[in-house]
CSV table of C-alpha atoms and ligand atoms in Angstrom, one decimal:
chain,number,residue,atom,x,y,z
I,969,MET,CA,-47.8,-75.1,-22.1
I,970,SER,CA,-48.6,-78.8,-21.5
I,971,GLY,CA,-47.1,-81.7,-23.5
I,972,SER,CA,-49.3,-84.0,-25.5
I,973,THR,CA,-49.9,-86.4,-22.6
I,974,THR,CA,-51.1,-83.8,-20.1
I,975,VAL,CA,-53.7,-81.1,-20.0
I,976,ASP,CA,-53.7,-77.7,-18.3
I,977,VAL,CA,-57.0,-77.1,-16.6
I,978,ALA,CA,-58.7,-74.0,-15.2
I,979,ILE,CA,-61.4,-74.2,-12.6
I,980,VAL,CA,-64.1,-71.5,-12.7
I,981,GLY,CA,-66.0,-70.9,-9.4
I,982,LEU,CA,-64.5,-72.0,-6.1
I,983,GLY,CA,-67.5,-73.0,-4.1
I,984,PHE,CA,-68.3,-76.5,-5.3
I,985,GLY,CA,-65.2,-76.0,-7.5
I,986,GLU,CA,-62.9,-76.3,-4.5
I,987,ASP,CA,-63.9,-79.9,-4.2
I,988,PHE,CA,-62.4,-80.6,-7.6
I,989,LEU,CA,-59.2,-78.7,-7.2
I,990,PRO,CA,-57.2,-81.3,-5.2
I,991,VAL,CA,-58.4,-84.0,-7.6
I,992,TYR,CA,-57.1,-82.2,-10.6
I,993,GLN,CA,-53.9,-81.4,-8.8
I,994,ALA,CA,-53.4,-85.1,-8.1
I,995,HIS,CA,-54.3,-86.4,-11.5
I,996,PRO,CA,-51.2,-87.6,-13.4
I,997,ALA,CA,-52.4,-86.4,-16.8
I,998,VAL,CA,-53.0,-82.8,-15.5
I,999,GLY,CA,-50.2,-80.3,-15.9
I,1000,ARG,CA,-51.0,-76.9,-14.4
I,1001,VAL,CA,-54.2,-75.9,-12.7
I,1002,ALA,CA,-55.5,-72.4,-12.7
I,1003,ILE,CA,-58.3,-71.0,-10.6
I,1004,VAL,CA,-60.9,-68.3,-11.4
I,1005,ASP,CA,-63.4,-66.6,-9.2
I,1006,THR,CA,-64.9,-63.1,-9.2
I,1007,ASP,CA,-64.7,-63.0,-5.4
I,1008,GLU,CA,-61.1,-61.9,-4.8
I,1009,ARG,CA,-61.1,-63.0,-1.2
I,1010,ARG,CA,-62.2,-66.5,-2.0
I,1011,LEU,CA,-59.7,-66.6,-4.9
I,1012,ALA,CA,-56.8,-65.6,-2.5
I,1013,ASP,CA,-58.0,-68.0,0.2
I,1014,VAL,CA,-58.3,-71.1,-2.0
I,1015,GLY,CA,-55.2,-70.1,-4.0
I,1016,ASP,CA,-53.0,-69.8,-0.9
I,1017,ARG,CA,-54.3,-72.9,0.8
I,1018,TYR,CA,-53.8,-75.2,-2.3
I,1019,GLY,CA,-50.6,-73.4,-3.5
I,1020,VAL,CA,-52.1,-72.2,-6.9
I,1021,PRO,CA,-50.1,-69.4,-8.5
I,1022,ASP,CA,-52.3,-69.0,-11.6
I,1023,ARG,CA,-55.4,-66.9,-10.5
I,1024,PHE,CA,-57.9,-64.9,-12.5
I,1025,THR,CA,-60.9,-62.9,-11.4
I,1026,ASP,CA,-62.3,-62.8,-15.0
I,1027,VAL,CA,-62.6,-66.0,-17.0
I,1028,HIS,CA,-62.5,-64.0,-20.2
I,1029,ALA,CA,-59.0,-62.8,-19.3
I,1030,LEU,CA,-58.0,-66.4,-19.0
I,1031,LEU,CA,-59.6,-67.3,-22.3
I,1032,ALA,CA,-57.7,-64.4,-23.9
I,1033,THR,CA,-54.3,-66.1,-23.1
I,1034,ASP,CA,-52.8,-68.7,-25.2
I,1035,ALA,CA,-52.5,-71.1,-22.3
I,1036,TRP,CA,-54.9,-73.6,-20.6
I,1037,ASP,CA,-56.3,-76.5,-22.6
I,1038,ALA,CA,-59.5,-77.2,-20.7
I,1039,VAL,CA,-61.9,-75.3,-18.4
I,1040,HIS,CA,-64.3,-76.7,-15.8
I,1041,VAL,CA,-67.2,-74.3,-15.2
I,1042,LEU,CA,-68.6,-74.3,-11.6
I,1043,ALA,CA,-70.0,-70.8,-11.5
I,1044,PRO,CA,-73.7,-70.3,-10.6
I,1045,VAL,CA,-76.2,-71.9,-12.9
I,1046,SER,CA,-77.1,-68.7,-14.9
I,1047,PHE,CA,-73.5,-68.6,-16.2
I,1048,HIS,CA,-73.2,-72.3,-17.2
I,1049,ALA,CA,-74.3,-72.0,-20.9
I,1050,ALA,CA,-72.7,-68.7,-21.7
I,1051,LEU,CA,-69.4,-69.6,-20.1
I,1052,SER,CA,-69.3,-73.1,-21.6
I,1053,LEU,CA,-70.0,-71.6,-25.1
I,1054,ALA,CA,-67.2,-69.1,-24.6
I,1055,VAL,CA,-64.8,-71.8,-23.5
I,1056,LEU,CA,-65.6,-74.0,-26.6
I,1057,GLU,CA,-65.4,-71.0,-28.9
I,1058,SER,CA,-62.0,-70.2,-27.5
I,1059,GLY,CA,-60.8,-73.6,-28.7
I,1060,ARG,CA,-60.7,-75.2,-25.3
I,1061,HIS,CA,-62.3,-78.4,-23.9
I,1062,CYS,CA,-65.1,-77.8,-21.4
I,1063,ALA,CA,-66.6,-79.5,-18.4
I,1064,CYS,CA,-69.6,-78.0,-16.6
I,1065,ALA,CA,-71.4,-78.6,-13.4
I,1066,VAL,CA,-75.1,-79.5,-13.7
I,1067,PRO,CA,-77.3,-78.3,-15.3
I,1068,MET,CA,-75.9,-77.8,-18.8
I,1069,ALA,CA,-78.3,-74.9,-19.3
I,1070,THR,CA,-81.8,-73.7,-18.4
I,1071,SER,CA,-83.2,-73.1,-21.8
I,1072,LEU,CA,-83.6,-75.4,-24.8
I,1073,ASP,CA,-82.0,-72.8,-27.1
I,1074,ASP,CA,-78.8,-72.9,-25.0
I,1075,VAL,CA,-78.9,-76.7,-24.9
I,1076,HIS,CA,-79.1,-76.8,-28.7
I,1077,ALA,CA,-76.3,-74.2,-29.0
I,1078,LEU,CA,-74.0,-76.2,-26.8
I,1079,VAL,CA,-74.6,-79.5,-28.7
I,1080,GLU,CA,-74.1,-77.7,-32.0
I,1081,THR,CA,-71.0,-75.9,-30.8
I,1082,GLN,CA,-69.4,-79.0,-29.5
I,1083,ALA,CA,-70.2,-80.9,-32.8
I,1084,ARG,CA,-68.8,-78.0,-34.9
I,1085,THR,CA,-65.6,-77.6,-32.9
I,1086,GLY,CA,-65.1,-81.3,-32.1
I,1087,LEU,CA,-63.8,-80.3,-28.7
I,1088,VAL,CA,-64.6,-82.2,-25.5
I,1089,TYR,CA,-67.8,-81.2,-23.7
I,1090,THR,CA,-69.1,-82.9,-20.6
I,1091,MET,CA,-71.7,-82.1,-18.0
I,1092,MET,CA,-70.4,-83.6,-14.8
I,1093,GLU,CA,-73.5,-85.6,-13.7
I,1094,THR,CA,-72.5,-86.9,-10.3
I,1095,ALA,CA,-75.7,-89.0,-9.9
I,1096,VAL,CA,-74.5,-91.6,-12.5
I,1097,ARG,CA,-70.9,-91.8,-11.3
I,1098,GLY,CA,-71.4,-92.4,-7.5
I,1099,ARG,CA,-70.9,-95.8,-5.9
I,1100,GLU,CA,-74.6,-96.3,-5.2
I,1101,TYR,CA,-75.5,-95.9,-8.9
I,1102,ALA,CA,-72.7,-98.2,-9.8
I,1103,ALA,CA,-74.1,-100.9,-7.5
I,1104,VAL,CA,-77.6,-100.6,-9.0
I,1105,GLU,CA,-76.2,-100.6,-12.5
I,1106,ARG,CA,-74.2,-103.8,-11.8
I,1107,LEU,CA,-77.3,-105.5,-10.6
I,1108,HIS,CA,-79.3,-104.4,-13.7
I,1109,ARG,CA,-76.5,-105.4,-16.1
I,1110,ASP,CA,-76.4,-108.8,-14.4
I,1111,GLY,CA,-80.1,-109.3,-14.9
I,1112,ALA,CA,-80.9,-109.2,-11.2
I,1113,LEU,CA,-83.6,-106.5,-11.7
I,1114,GLY,CA,-85.2,-108.1,-14.8
I,1115,THR,CA,-87.3,-105.8,-16.8
I,1116,LEU,CA,-87.7,-102.4,-15.2
I,1117,THR,CA,-91.3,-101.5,-14.3
I,1118,GLY,CA,-91.0,-98.5,-12.0
I,1119,TYR,CA,-88.6,-95.6,-11.2
I,1120,HIS,CA,-88.9,-92.8,-8.7
I,1121,GLY,CA,-86.1,-90.3,-8.7
I,1122,PHE,CA,-86.1,-87.6,-6.1
I,1123,HIS,CA,-84.1,-84.5,-5.1
I,1124,VAL,CA,-85.3,-82.7,-2.0
I,1125,GLN,CA,-83.1,-79.9,-0.7
I,1126,ASN,CA,-84.0,-76.7,1.2
I,1127,LEU,CA,-82.5,-73.7,-0.5
I,1128,ASP,CA,-83.5,-71.1,2.1
I,1129,GLY,CA,-80.3,-69.1,3.0
I,1130,TYR,CA,-78.6,-70.1,-0.3
I,1131,PRO,CA,-77.2,-67.3,-2.5
I,1132,GLU,CA,-80.0,-64.9,-3.7
I,1133,TYR,CA,-80.0,-66.3,-7.3
I,1134,TRP,CA,-81.6,-69.5,-6.1
I,1135,ARG,CA,-84.8,-67.7,-4.9
I,1136,GLY,CA,-87.7,-69.1,-6.8
I,1137,TYR,CA,-85.5,-71.4,-8.9
I,1138,PRO,CA,-87.7,-73.8,-10.9
I,1139,PRO,CA,-86.9,-77.2,-9.3
I,1140,MET,CA,-87.4,-79.1,-12.6
I,1141,GLN,CA,-84.7,-77.1,-14.2
I,1142,TYR,CA,-82.4,-79.1,-11.9
I,1143,ALA,CA,-84.0,-82.5,-12.6
I,1144,THR,CA,-80.9,-84.1,-14.1
I,1145,HIS,CA,-79.7,-85.7,-10.8
I,1146,ALA,CA,-83.0,-87.4,-10.2
I,1147,LEU,CA,-83.7,-88.3,-13.8
I,1148,ALA,CA,-80.3,-89.3,-15.2
I,1149,PRO,CA,-80.1,-92.7,-13.5
I,1150,ALA,CA,-83.3,-93.9,-15.2
I,1151,LEU,CA,-81.9,-92.8,-18.6
I,1152,ALA,CA,-78.5,-94.3,-17.9
I,1153,LEU,CA,-80.0,-97.6,-16.7
I,1154,GLU,CA,-82.2,-97.9,-19.7
I,1155,GLN,CA,-79.7,-96.3,-22.1
I,1156,THR,CA,-82.3,-94.1,-23.6
I,1157,TYR,CA,-83.7,-90.6,-23.6
I,1158,VAL,CA,-87.0,-88.9,-22.8
I,1159,GLU,CA,-89.6,-88.4,-25.5
I,1160,GLN,CA,-92.3,-86.6,-23.5
I,1161,VAL,CA,-93.0,-85.2,-20.1
I,1162,VAL,CA,-96.1,-84.3,-18.1
I,1163,CYS,CA,-95.4,-82.3,-14.9
I,1164,LEU,CA,-97.4,-80.5,-12.2
I,1165,GLY,CA,-96.4,-78.2,-9.5
I,1166,SER,CA,-97.2,-78.9,-5.8
I,1167,GLY,CA,-97.6,-76.2,-3.2
I,1168,ARG,CA,-97.1,-72.5,-3.8
I,1169,LEU,CA,-94.0,-70.5,-3.0
I,1170,THR,CA,-94.4,-67.9,-0.3
I,1171,PRO,CA,-94.1,-64.3,-1.7
I,1172,ASP,CA,-90.6,-63.9,-0.1
I,1173,ARG,CA,-89.3,-66.9,-2.0
I,1174,LEU,CA,-90.6,-65.9,-5.4
I,1175,GLY,CA,-87.7,-65.0,-7.8
I,1176,ALA,CA,-87.3,-63.4,-11.2
I,1177,SER,CA,-88.1,-66.6,-13.1
I,1178,GLY,CA,-91.8,-66.4,-12.2
I,1179,ASN,CA,-91.8,-70.0,-11.0
I,1180,PRO,CA,-94.6,-70.4,-8.4
I,1181,PHE,CA,-93.8,-73.9,-7.3
I,1182,PRO,CA,-91.6,-75.1,-4.4
I,1183,THR,CA,-92.1,-78.7,-5.6
I,1184,GLN,CA,-92.7,-80.3,-9.0
I,1185,VAL,CA,-93.5,-83.8,-10.0
I,1186,GLY,CA,-92.9,-85.1,-13.5
I,1187,LEU,CA,-93.8,-88.2,-15.4
I,1188,PHE,CA,-91.2,-88.9,-18.2
I,1189,THR,CA,-91.9,-91.4,-21.0
I,1190,LEU,CA,-88.8,-92.9,-22.5
I,1191,ALA,CA,-87.8,-93.8,-26.1
I,1192,GLY,CA,-87.8,-97.6,-26.7
I,1193,SER,CA,-88.7,-98.4,-23.1
I,1194,ASP,CA,-92.0,-99.1,-21.3
I,1195,LEU,CA,-90.6,-97.7,-18.1
I,1196,LEU,CA,-92.2,-94.5,-16.8
I,1197,ALA,CA,-89.8,-92.4,-14.8
I,1198,GLN,CA,-91.5,-90.4,-12.0
I,1199,VAL,CA,-89.4,-87.6,-10.7
I,1200,THR,CA,-90.0,-85.4,-7.7
I,1201,LEU,CA,-88.0,-82.2,-7.1
I,1202,SER,CA,-88.4,-79.8,-4.2
I,1203,PHE,CA,-86.3,-76.8,-3.3
I,1204,PHE,CA,-88.4,-75.0,-0.7
I,1205,GLN,CA,-91.1,-75.6,2.0
I,1206,THR,CA,-90.5,-79.3,2.4
I,1207,ALA,CA,-89.5,-80.4,5.9
I,1208,ARG,CA,-87.0,-83.1,5.0
I,1209,PRO,CA,-83.2,-83.3,5.2
I,1210,TYR,CA,-81.4,-83.2,1.9
I,1211,THR,CA,-81.9,-86.3,-0.2
I,1212,GLU,CA,-81.0,-87.0,-3.7
I,1213,GLY,CA,-81.4,-90.5,-5.2
I,1214,PHE,CA,-83.8,-93.0,-6.8
I,1215,ASP,CA,-85.8,-96.2,-6.2
I,1216,VAL,CA,-86.0,-98.6,-9.1
I,1217,TYR,CA,-88.3,-101.5,-9.5
I,1218,GLY,CA,-88.1,-104.5,-11.8
I,1219,ASP,CA,-90.0,-107.8,-12.3
I,1220,ALA,CA,-87.0,-109.7,-10.9
I,1221,GLY,CA,-85.6,-107.3,-8.3
I,1222,SER,CA,-85.8,-103.8,-7.0
I,1223,VAL,CA,-83.5,-101.3,-5.2
I,1224,GLU,CA,-84.7,-98.6,-2.8
I,1225,TRP,CA,-82.5,-95.7,-1.8
I,1226,PRO,CA,-81.8,-95.4,1.9
I,1227,ARG,CA,-84.2,-93.0,3.7
I,1228,VAL,CA,-81.6,-92.2,6.3
I,1229,ASP,CA,-78.1,-91.1,5.3
I,1230,GLY,CA,-75.5,-93.8,5.9
I,1231,ASP,CA,-78.0,-96.7,5.7
I,1232,PRO,CA,-77.4,-99.3,3.0
I,1233,LEU,CA,-79.5,-99.5,-0.2
I,1234,ARG,CA,-82.2,-102.1,0.1
I,1235,HIS,CA,-82.2,-104.8,-2.6
I,1236,TYR,CA,-85.4,-106.9,-3.0
I,1237,ALA,CA,-85.3,-110.1,-5.0
I,1238,MET,CA,-88.7,-111.5,-6.2
I,1239,GLN,CA,-89.5,-115.0,-5.0
I,1240,ALA,CA,-91.5,-117.8,-6.7
I,1241,LEU,CA,-95.1,-118.3,-5.6
I,1242,ASP,CA,-94.9,-120.7,-2.8
I,1243,PRO,CA,-98.0,-123.0,-2.1
I,1244,THR,CA,-96.5,-124.3,1.1
I,1245,LEU,CA,-96.7,-121.0,3.0
I,1246,PRO,CA,-99.3,-121.5,5.7
I,1247,ASP,CA,-100.6,-117.9,5.9
I,1248,ARG,CA,-101.0,-116.8,2.3
I,1249,GLY,CA,-100.5,-119.8,0.0
I,1250,LEU,CA,-100.3,-118.7,-3.6
I,1251,ARG,CA,-101.6,-115.2,-3.0
I,1252,GLY,CA,-98.8,-112.8,-4.0
I,1253,ARG,CA,-95.1,-113.3,-4.5
I,1254,ARG,CA,-92.8,-112.3,-1.7
I,1255,SER,CA,-89.5,-110.5,-2.0
I,1256,THR,CA,-86.4,-111.1,0.1
I,1257,LEU,CA,-84.6,-108.1,1.4
I,1258,THR,CA,-80.8,-107.9,1.3
I,1259,PRO,CA,-78.9,-104.7,2.4
I,1260,LEU,CA,-76.7,-103.6,-0.5
I,1261,GLU,CA,-73.5,-101.9,0.6
I,1262,PRO,CA,-71.9,-100.2,-2.4
I,1263,VAL,CA,-68.2,-100.5,-2.7
I,1264,ASP,CA,-65.7,-98.2,-4.4
I,1265,GLU,CA,-64.2,-99.9,-7.5
I,1266,THR,CA,-60.8,-98.5,-8.2
I,1267,ALA,CA,-60.1,-100.3,-11.5
I,1268,GLY,CA,-59.4,-97.9,-14.3
I,1269,LEU,CA,-58.8,-94.9,-12.0
I,1270,PRO,CA,-55.2,-93.5,-11.5
I,1271,VAL,CA,-54.0,-94.5,-8.1
I,1272,GLU,CA,-53.3,-90.8,-7.4
I,1273,VAL,CA,-57.0,-89.8,-7.4
I,1274,THR,CA,-58.4,-92.9,-5.5
I,1275,PRO,CA,-58.0,-91.1,-2.1
I,1276,TYR,CA,-60.7,-88.8,-3.2
I,1277,LEU,CA,-63.3,-91.6,-3.4
I,1278,SER,CA,-63.7,-91.3,0.3
I,1279,ALA,CA,-63.1,-88.7,3.0
I,1280,PHE,CA,-59.8,-86.8,2.5
I,1281,ASP,CA,-57.8,-84.0,4.1
I,1282,VAL,CA,-57.5,-80.5,2.7
I,1283,PRO,CA,-55.3,-77.6,3.9
I,1284,ASP,CA,-57.0,-75.4,6.5
I,1285,GLY,CA,-54.8,-72.3,5.8
I,1286,ALA,CA,-53.2,-72.4,9.3
I,1287,GLY,CA,-50.7,-75.2,8.6
I,1288,GLY,CA,-53.2,-78.0,9.5
I,1289,THR,CA,-55.8,-79.9,7.6
I,1290,LEU,CA,-59.5,-80.3,7.5
I,1291,ARG,CA,-61.3,-83.5,6.9
I,1292,ARG,CA,-63.7,-83.3,4.0
I,1293,GLY,CA,-66.3,-85.9,2.9
I,1294,ALA,CA,-66.2,-87.3,-0.6
I,1295,GLU,CA,-69.5,-85.9,-1.7
I,1296,HIS,CA,-71.9,-87.4,-4.3
I,1297,GLY,CA,-71.0,-91.0,-3.8
I,1298,GLY,CA,-67.3,-90.5,-4.6
I,1299,SER,CA,-68.1,-89.4,-8.1
I,1300,HIS,CA,-65.7,-86.5,-8.4
I,1301,PRO,CA,-62.5,-88.4,-9.2
I,1302,ARG,CA,-64.3,-90.5,-11.7
I,1303,LEU,CA,-65.7,-87.5,-13.5
I,1304,VAL,CA,-62.4,-85.7,-13.5
I,1305,HIS,CA,-60.7,-88.8,-14.9
I,1306,GLU,CA,-63.2,-89.2,-17.7
I,1307,PHE,CA,-62.8,-85.5,-18.6
I,1308,VAL,CA,-59.1,-85.4,-18.5
I,1309,THR,CA,-58.8,-88.7,-20.4
I,1310,ALA,CA,-61.1,-87.4,-23.1
I,1311,CYS,CA,-59.0,-84.1,-23.4
I,1312,VAL,CA,-55.7,-86.0,-23.6
I,1313,THR,CA,-56.9,-88.6,-26.1
I,1314,GLY,CA,-59.2,-86.4,-28.2
I,1315,THR,CA,-62.2,-88.6,-27.8
I,1316,GLN,CA,-65.6,-87.7,-26.3
I,1317,PRO,CA,-66.2,-88.7,-22.7
I,1318,PRO,CA,-69.1,-91.1,-21.9
I,1319,LEU,CA,-71.2,-88.1,-20.6
I,1320,ASP,CA,-70.7,-86.2,-23.9
I,1321,ALA,CA,-72.7,-83.2,-25.1
I,1322,VAL,CA,-75.6,-85.3,-26.5
I,1323,THR,CA,-75.9,-87.3,-23.3
I,1324,SER,CA,-75.7,-84.1,-21.3
I,1325,ALA,CA,-78.5,-82.6,-23.4
I,1326,ARG,CA,-80.6,-85.7,-22.9
I,1327,PHE,CA,-80.2,-85.4,-19.1
I,1328,THR,CA,-80.9,-81.7,-19.1
I,1329,ALA,CA,-83.6,-80.9,-21.7
I,1330,PRO,CA,-86.4,-83.0,-20.1
I,1331,GLY,CA,-86.3,-80.9,-16.9
I,1332,ILE,CA,-86.6,-77.7,-18.9
I,1333,CYS,CA,-89.6,-79.2,-20.7
I,1334,ALA,CA,-91.1,-80.5,-17.4
I,1335,HIS,CA,-91.1,-77.0,-16.0
I,1336,GLU,CA,-92.8,-75.8,-19.1
I,1337,SER,CA,-95.5,-78.5,-18.7
I,1338,SER,CA,-96.0,-77.5,-15.0
I,1339,LEU,CA,-96.7,-73.9,-16.1
I,1340,ARG,CA,-99.3,-75.3,-18.5
I,1341,HIS,CA,-101.1,-77.3,-15.9
I,1342,GLY,CA,-99.6,-80.6,-16.9
I,1343,ALA,CA,-100.0,-80.4,-20.7
I,1344,PRO,CA,-97.7,-83.0,-22.3
I,1345,VAL,CA,-94.5,-81.5,-23.7
I,1346,ALA,CA,-92.4,-83.3,-26.3
I,1347,VAL,CA,-88.7,-83.3,-25.5
I,1348,PRO,CA,-86.5,-82.6,-28.6
I,1349,PRO,CA,-84.4,-85.5,-29.6
I,1350,PHE,CA,-80.7,-85.0,-29.5
I,1351,THR,CA,-78.8,-87.3,-31.7
I,1352,PRO,CA,-75.0,-88.0,-31.9
I,1353,SER,CA,-73.4,-85.8,-34.5
I,1354,SER,CA,-71.5,-87.2,-37.5
I,1355,THR,CA,-68.6,-85.0,-36.6
I,1356,THR,CA,-66.8,-86.6,-33.7
I,1357,SER,CA,-63.9,-85.3,-31.6
I,1358,GLN,CA,-62.0,-88.3,-32.8
I,1359,GLU,CA,-62.2,-87.0,-36.4
I,1360,ALA,CA,-61.3,-83.5,-35.2
I,1361,ALA,CA,-58.4,-84.9,-33.3
I,1362,LEU,CA,-57.2,-86.8,-36.3
I,1363,SER,CA,-57.3,-83.6,-38.3
I,1364,GLY,CA,-55.3,-81.9,-35.6
I,1365,ALA,CA,-58.2,-79.5,-34.7
I,1366,THR,CA,-58.9,-80.6,-31.1
I,1367,LYS,CA,-56.1,-80.2,-28.7
I,1368,GLY,CA,-54.4,-76.9,-28.3
I,1369,SER,CA,-56.5,-75.3,-31.1
I,1370,HIS,CA,-56.7,-72.1,-29.1
I,1371,ARG,CA,-53.0,-71.5,-29.5
F,1016,NAD,N1,-73.8,-82.6,-7.4
F,1016,NAD,C1,-73.6,-81.6,-8.3
F,1016,NAD,O1,-73.4,-81.8,-9.5
F,1016,NAD,C2,-73.5,-80.2,-7.7
F,1016,NAD,C3,-73.4,-80.0,-6.4
F,1016,NAD,C4,-73.3,-78.6,-5.9
F,1016,NAD,C5,-73.3,-77.6,-6.9
F,1016,NAD,N2,-73.4,-77.9,-8.2
F,1016,NAD,C6,-73.4,-76.8,-9.2
F,1016,NAD,O2,-72.2,-76.1,-9.2
F,1016,NAD,C7,-72.3,-74.8,-9.4
F,1016,NAD,C8,-71.6,-74.0,-8.3
F,1016,NAD,O3,-72.3,-74.3,-7.1
F,1016,NAD,P1,-71.9,-73.6,-5.7
F,1016,NAD,O4,-72.7,-74.2,-4.7
F,1016,NAD,O5,-70.4,-73.6,-5.6
F,1016,NAD,O6,-72.3,-72.1,-6.0
F,1016,NAD,P2,-71.9,-70.8,-5.2
F,1016,NAD,O7,-72.8,-69.7,-5.6
F,1016,NAD,O8,-71.9,-71.1,-3.7
F,1016,NAD,O9,-70.4,-70.5,-5.6
F,1016,NAD,C9,-70.2,-70.1,-6.9
F,1016,NAD,C10,-68.8,-69.4,-7.0
F,1016,NAD,O10,-68.6,-68.9,-8.3
F,1016,NAD,C11,-68.1,-67.6,-8.2
F,1016,NAD,N3,-68.6,-66.9,-9.4
F,1016,NAD,C12,-69.8,-66.3,-9.6
F,1016,NAD,N4,-69.8,-65.8,-10.8
F,1016,NAD,C13,-68.6,-66.1,-11.4
F,1016,NAD,C14,-68.1,-65.8,-12.7
F,1016,NAD,N5,-68.8,-65.2,-13.6
F,1016,NAD,N6,-66.8,-66.3,-13.0
F,1016,NAD,C15,-66.1,-66.9,-12.0
F,1016,NAD,N7,-66.6,-67.2,-10.8
F,1016,NAD,C16,-67.8,-66.8,-10.5
F,1016,NAD,C17,-68.7,-67.0,-6.9
F,1016,NAD,O11,-67.9,-66.0,-6.4
F,1016,NAD,C18,-68.6,-68.3,-6.0
F,1016,NAD,O12,-67.3,-68.4,-5.4
F,1016,NAD,C19,-73.8,-74.5,-9.4
F,1016,NAD,O13,-74.2,-74.3,-10.7
F,1016,NAD,C20,-74.5,-75.7,-8.9
F,1016,NAD,O14,-75.6,-76.0,-9.6
F,1016,NAD,C21,-73.5,-79.1,-8.7
């Protein structure tokens, strides 16, 4: 059992979940770490390599114990909502990989359950915690972009050969990576979406969901902002290496995501009309281009997790190590730190349940719109609850309530 300044964490699903294991193990406010996977071989392999004695093949067996303060769900998407609800109902804090859920009913259920229990819930949206997003946000906060007038978020990934459950997956139900930066930059939420599908899935790629589209393109209108967020998602039949990012345009400056991995972002700054230019005179403002190399800020992060901002070594199981890239812009240690801090202090993390719902629900509505040939679909508003985890913590209901 952990003391009041540490949290015992269980990681569920050891594919992507393995990336987070060493970060939790290193975090100074984490006590014990347990691992859960239905695949016994994977459980044994990861457990042996990272020296984890606490192993479970069934998350419900873990939830039935009186141990473990917090659970990070990284099982396949179809398990996200049900497992997250089970975690919260067991009195434990919950983090979940994206997306929060794939139905509006489940998104509402999660927001309501978090509000009722006062426990911590966060969807770990890597797209707004990476170094690239941080660099763009800094420019925007400093006024260097001016008023935003254009946004294109994109996530193109080929899922052929991925586990069977991805077959036919509606791309927009994974829109959060491509959309969330617009919402975070404008600090708002989506009111309405219009979305169309592009292309047709080949018969061998159709899945149980009935989605016919390999690609979907959505136009999202935002509350209190004139910015229109255009988002493109493609999971099949697009010949393009994986890319996940955004271009953002403003009346003072713009930033474009690198088209080639490893290249810097491109920052454009709008210039004044210049009557002295010999070729064009006053016709059209120019923009200067400056490469923008994002840096990793370490302020606010425990020194123990900063190695995970960039490439790090993991045990290879044969006494040696393997070099592993810090995926998703070095966002993992930041997300772990926000979650662990929230659990320990009894406050909600910045990416709380309402924010997670605002990132997730628009994609669900976008898919609905695409099935209705682009009919506008209103996105339900999610508003912060009057019951905060701070209040629950003050009444002693938050930490360790499962015991
Ligand atoms: N940038 C990101 O935020 C990002 C990146 C990659 C993956 N993800 C998300 O993370 C999740 C996991 O992705 P992945 O690529 O590792 O998936 P995966 O299917 O490759 O691996 C999932 C693991 O969970 C295990 N598992 C399946 N059902 C389980 C259950 N009920 N309880 C415990 N373990 C179970 C499987 O045995 C497997 O080891 C997905 O939902 C994916 O959407 C997010």
